[in-house]
CSV table of C-alpha atoms in Angstrom, one decimal:
chain,number,residue,atom,x,y,z
A,19,MET,CA,-154.5,39.8,-1.3
A,20,THR,CA,-154.5,42.8,1.0
A,21,ILE,CA,-153.2,42.7,4.6
A,22,GLU,CA,-156.9,42.8,5.7
A,23,ASP,CA,-157.7,39.9,3.4
A,24,ALA,CA,-154.8,37.9,4.9
A,25,LEU,CA,-156.0,38.6,8.4
A,26,HIS,CA,-159.4,37.3,7.6
A,27,ALA,CA,-158.0,34.3,5.7
A,28,ARG,CA,-155.7,33.3,8.5
A,29,LYS,CA,-157.1,30.7,10.8
A,30,SER,CA,-156.0,27.7,12.8
A,31,VAL,CA,-156.2,24.8,10.3
A,32,ARG,CA,-156.5,21.3,12.0
A,33,ALA,CA,-156.5,19.1,9.0
A,34,PHE,CA,-154.0,19.3,6.2
A,35,LEU,CA,-153.5,17.7,2.8
A,36,PRO,CA,-150.4,15.4,2.8
A,37,ASP,CA,-149.1,17.1,-0.4
A,38,PRO,CA,-145.5,18.4,0.0
A,39,ILE,CA,-145.0,22.1,-0.3
A,40,ASP,CA,-142.3,24.0,-2.2
A,41,MET,CA,-139.4,24.3,0.2
A,42,ASP,CA,-137.9,27.2,-1.8
A,43,LEU,CA,-141.1,29.1,-1.3
A,44,LEU,CA,-141.1,28.3,2.4
A,45,ARG,CA,-137.5,29.4,2.8
A,46,HIS,CA,-138.4,32.7,1.1
A,47,LEU,CA,-141.4,33.3,3.4
A,48,LEU,CA,-139.5,32.5,6.5
A,49,ALA,CA,-136.9,35.0,5.4
A,50,VAL,CA,-139.5,37.7,4.6
A,51,ALA,CA,-141.2,37.3,7.9
A,52,ALA,CA,-138.0,38.3,9.6
A,53,ARG,CA,-138.9,41.9,8.6
A,54,ALA,CA,-141.1,41.7,11.8
A,55,PRO,CA,-140.3,44.5,14.2
A,56,SER,CA,-137.7,43.9,16.8
A,57,GLY,CA,-136.5,46.3,19.5
A,58,GLY,CA,-132.8,46.9,19.3
A,59,ASN,CA,-132.9,44.6,16.2
A,60,VAL,CA,-132.4,41.6,18.6
A,61,GLN,CA,-134.3,39.3,16.2
A,62,PRO,CA,-134.9,36.6,18.9
A,63,TRP,CA,-136.7,34.0,16.8
A,64,GLN,CA,-135.0,30.6,16.4
A,65,LEU,CA,-136.7,28.1,14.1
A,66,HIS,CA,-136.4,24.4,13.5
A,67,VAL,CA,-138.1,23.1,10.3
A,68,LEU,CA,-139.1,19.5,10.2
A,69,THR,CA,-140.2,17.8,7.0
A,70,GLY,CA,-139.7,14.5,5.1
A,71,PRO,CA,-138.0,11.6,6.9
A,72,ALA,CA,-137.0,13.9,9.8
A,73,LEU,CA,-140.6,14.8,10.5
A,74,ALA,CA,-141.6,11.1,10.3
A,75,ARG,CA,-139.0,10.2,12.9
A,76,PHE,CA,-140.1,13.1,15.1
A,77,ARG,CA,-143.7,12.0,15.0
A,78,GLU,CA,-142.7,8.6,16.1
A,79,ALA,CA,-140.6,9.9,18.9
A,80,ILE,CA,-143.3,12.2,20.2
A,81,ALA,CA,-146.0,9.6,19.8
A,82,ALA,CA,-144.1,7.2,22.1
A,83,ARG,CA,-143.7,10.0,24.7
A,84,VAL,CA,-147.3,11.1,24.6
A,85,ALA,CA,-148.3,7.5,25.2
A,86,GLU,CA,-145.9,7.3,28.1
A,87,LEU,CA,-146.8,10.7,29.6
A,88,PRO,CA,-150.1,11.9,28.3
A,89,ARG,CA,-150.2,14.9,30.7
A,90,GLY,CA,-146.8,16.0,29.4
A,91,GLU,CA,-143.4,16.8,30.9
A,92,GLU,CA,-142.4,19.5,33.3
A,93,PRO,CA,-143.6,22.7,31.6
A,94,GLN,CA,-141.1,25.6,31.2
A,95,TYR,CA,-143.8,28.3,31.0
A,96,PRO,CA,-147.6,28.3,31.3
A,97,VAL,CA,-149.4,28.4,27.9
A,98,TYR,CA,-152.6,29.7,29.5
A,99,PRO,CA,-153.0,31.8,32.7
A,100,LEU,CA,-152.5,29.6,35.7
A,101,GLU,CA,-155.7,31.1,37.3
A,102,PRO,CA,-157.8,32.3,34.4
A,103,VAL,CA,-160.2,35.1,35.4
A,104,SER,CA,-163.2,36.6,33.6
A,105,PRO,CA,-163.5,37.3,30.8
A,106,TYR,CA,-160.5,35.3,29.7
A,107,ALA,CA,-161.7,32.0,31.3
A,108,GLU,CA,-165.0,32.2,29.4
A,109,ARG,CA,-163.2,32.8,26.1
A,110,ILE,CA,-160.9,29.8,26.6
A,111,ALA,CA,-163.8,27.6,27.5
A,112,GLY,CA,-165.9,28.9,24.6
A,113,ILE,CA,-163.4,28.1,21.9
A,114,GLY,CA,-162.9,24.6,23.3
A,115,GLU,CA,-166.6,23.9,23.2
A,116,ALA,CA,-166.9,25.3,19.7
A,117,LEU,CA,-164.0,23.2,18.4
A,118,TYR,CA,-165.3,19.9,19.7
A,119,GLY,CA,-168.9,20.8,18.8
A,120,GLN,CA,-167.7,21.5,15.2
A,121,ILE,CA,-166.7,17.8,14.9
A,122,GLY,CA,-169.6,16.3,16.9
A,123,ILE,CA,-167.6,15.4,20.1
A,124,ASP,CA,-169.8,15.6,23.2
A,125,ARG,CA,-168.5,17.4,26.2
A,126,ALA,CA,-168.6,14.2,28.3
A,127,ASP,CA,-166.8,12.1,25.7
A,128,ARG,CA,-163.3,12.4,27.2
A,129,PRO,CA,-161.7,9.6,25.1
A,130,ALA,CA,-162.7,11.3,21.9
A,131,ARG,CA,-161.5,14.7,23.2
A,132,ARG,CA,-158.2,13.2,24.1
A,133,ALA,CA,-157.9,11.5,20.7
A,134,GLN,CA,-158.6,14.8,19.0
A,135,PHE,CA,-156.1,16.7,21.1
A,136,ALA,CA,-153.5,14.1,20.4
A,137,ARG,CA,-153.7,15.0,16.7
A,138,ASN,CA,-151.8,18.2,17.7
A,139,PHE,CA,-148.7,16.0,18.0
A,140,THR,CA,-148.9,14.8,14.4
A,141,PHE,CA,-149.0,18.4,13.2
A,142,PHE,CA,-152.5,17.5,12.0
A,143,GLY,CA,-151.0,15.7,9.0
A,144,ALA,CA,-149.2,18.8,7.7
A,145,PRO,CA,-146.1,18.1,5.6
A,146,VAL,CA,-144.1,20.8,7.5
A,147,GLY,CA,-143.7,21.2,11.3
A,148,LEU,CA,-142.0,24.3,12.6
A,149,MET,CA,-140.6,24.5,16.1
A,150,CYS,CA,-140.2,28.0,17.4
A,151,CYS,CA,-137.6,28.6,20.2
A,152,ILE,CA,-136.3,31.6,22.1
A,153,ASP,CA,-133.2,32.2,24.2
A,154,ARG,CA,-134.4,31.8,27.8
A,155,ARG,CA,-132.0,34.6,28.8
A,156,LEU,CA,-134.2,37.1,26.9
A,157,GLY,CA,-137.2,38.8,28.4
A,158,PRO,CA,-140.9,39.6,27.8
A,159,ALA,CA,-140.3,42.1,25.0
A,160,GLN,CA,-138.4,39.5,23.0
A,161,TRP,CA,-141.2,37.0,23.5
A,162,ALA,CA,-143.6,39.6,22.0
A,163,GLU,CA,-141.2,40.0,19.0
A,164,LEU,CA,-141.2,36.3,18.5
A,165,GLY,CA,-145.0,36.5,18.4
A,166,MET,CA,-144.8,39.2,15.8
A,167,TYR,CA,-142.5,37.1,13.7
A,168,LEU,CA,-145.0,34.3,13.8
A,169,GLN,CA,-147.9,36.6,13.0
A,170,SER,CA,-146.0,37.9,10.0
A,171,LEU,CA,-145.3,34.4,8.7
A,172,MET,CA,-148.9,33.3,9.3
A,173,LEU,CA,-150.1,36.3,7.2
A,174,LEU,CA,-147.7,35.5,4.4
A,175,LEU,CA,-148.8,31.9,4.1
A,176,PRO,CA,-152.4,32.4,2.9
A,177,GLU,CA,-151.2,34.9,0.3
A,178,ASN,CA,-149.2,31.9,-1.1
A,179,GLY,CA,-152.0,29.3,-0.9
A,180,LEU,CA,-150.7,27.8,2.4
A,181,ALA,CA,-152.3,27.4,5.8
A,182,SER,CA,-151.0,27.0,9.3
A,183,CYS,CA,-151.9,26.2,12.9
A,184,PRO,CA,-150.0,27.7,15.8
A,185,GLN,CA,-149.7,25.2,18.6
A,186,GLY,CA,-148.8,26.2,22.2
A,187,CYS,CA,-149.4,22.5,23.2
A,188,TRP,CA,-145.8,21.6,22.1
A,189,ALA,CA,-144.7,23.4,25.3
A,190,MET,CA,-146.0,20.2,27.1
A,191,TYR,CA,-143.0,18.2,25.8
A,192,PRO,CA,-139.9,20.5,26.0
A,193,GLU,CA,-137.5,17.7,27.0
A,194,THR,CA,-138.5,15.3,24.2
A,195,VAL,CA,-138.4,18.1,21.6
A,196,GLY,CA,-135.2,19.5,23.0
A,197,ARG,CA,-133.5,16.1,22.8
A,198,PHE,CA,-134.7,15.4,19.2
A,199,LEU,CA,-133.6,18.8,18.0
A,200,ASP,CA,-130.4,18.8,20.1
A,201,LEU,CA,-131.3,22.2,21.5
A,202,PRO,CA,-128.7,24.0,23.7
A,203,ASP,CA,-129.5,24.6,27.3
A,204,HIS,CA,-130.3,28.3,26.7
A,205,ALA,CA,-133.0,27.5,24.1
A,206,MET,CA,-136.6,27.4,25.3
A,207,LEU,CA,-139.3,25.8,23.2
A,208,PHE,CA,-142.1,28.4,22.7
A,209,ALA,CA,-144.6,26.8,20.3
A,210,GLY,CA,-145.0,24.8,17.2
A,211,LEU,CA,-146.5,25.7,13.8
A,212,SER,CA,-148.1,23.3,11.4
A,213,ILE,CA,-147.7,24.4,7.8
A,214,GLY,CA,-149.3,22.9,4.6
A,215,ARG,CA,-152.4,23.1,2.4
A,216,GLU,CA,-155.8,23.0,4.1
A,217,ASP,CA,-158.0,20.0,3.6
A,218,PRO,CA,-161.2,21.8,2.5
A,219,ALA,CA,-163.3,18.6,3.0
A,220,ALA,CA,-162.5,18.4,6.8
A,221,PRO,CA,-165.4,19.6,8.9
A,222,ILE,CA,-163.0,20.9,11.6
A,223,ASN,CA,-161.6,23.5,9.2
A,224,ALA,CA,-165.0,25.2,8.9
A,225,LEU,CA,-164.6,26.4,12.5
A,226,ALA,CA,-164.5,30.2,12.7
A,227,SER,CA,-163.4,31.6,16.0
A,228,SER,CA,-165.2,34.7,17.3
A,229,ARG,CA,-163.6,38.0,18.3
A,230,VAL,CA,-165.0,40.5,20.8
A,231,PRO,CA,-166.1,43.9,19.4
A,232,LEU,CA,-163.8,46.8,19.3
A,233,ASP,CA,-165.4,48.6,22.3
A,234,ALA,CA,-164.5,45.6,24.5
A,235,PHE,CA,-160.8,46.3,24.2
A,236,ALA,CA,-160.1,49.7,22.6
A,237,HIS,CA,-160.3,52.8,24.8
A,238,PHE,CA,-160.3,56.1,23.0
A,239,HIS,CA,-159.1,59.2,24.9
A,240,GLU,CA,-160.0,62.3,22.9
A,241,ALA,CA,-161.0,65.1,25.2
């Protein structure tokens, strides 16, 4: 698999097979992904890997909290722009409509939408849940480096028959996640990542998100 192949193969998988994955392989891929670029070699990524009984306990804890506070806890950072403007607002709305349309959930069916969204907090049935944190004393450049680490990992996974789903929604429950993982005060929860094998029979996994053409974002200065 070339890097281009991996880029095309990577997608947000929202239904996983329950089969356990080789943890030695996962440890290897997590280590290899650390070759991601890092200014000053800061290497800001901090990972918490949940699997087995620990993952089961975590799912129980978060399910209770979601039932208690469905709108989430006090956020520590905005996952989406606070005031989305064009063209970003249209892109956010468009992928939402495509996602729910893919599984036949009508725009007006709020209970079904909430139920589907709640599946985020089960890691979509994946056997591994990864929590990604960063030291809150670091700055925007290090946040970008954490993103590059996650991208590196998400490109390594399909090469090895695995799939993933990056999940910013975990930022809705920083207190509950922090208590469960016993995070120090300086650790900020950035996002989660579901890891496992894709369920090929799940209709939701057939969703292919669109990308704008090159001319919409690349500006060539040649003269």
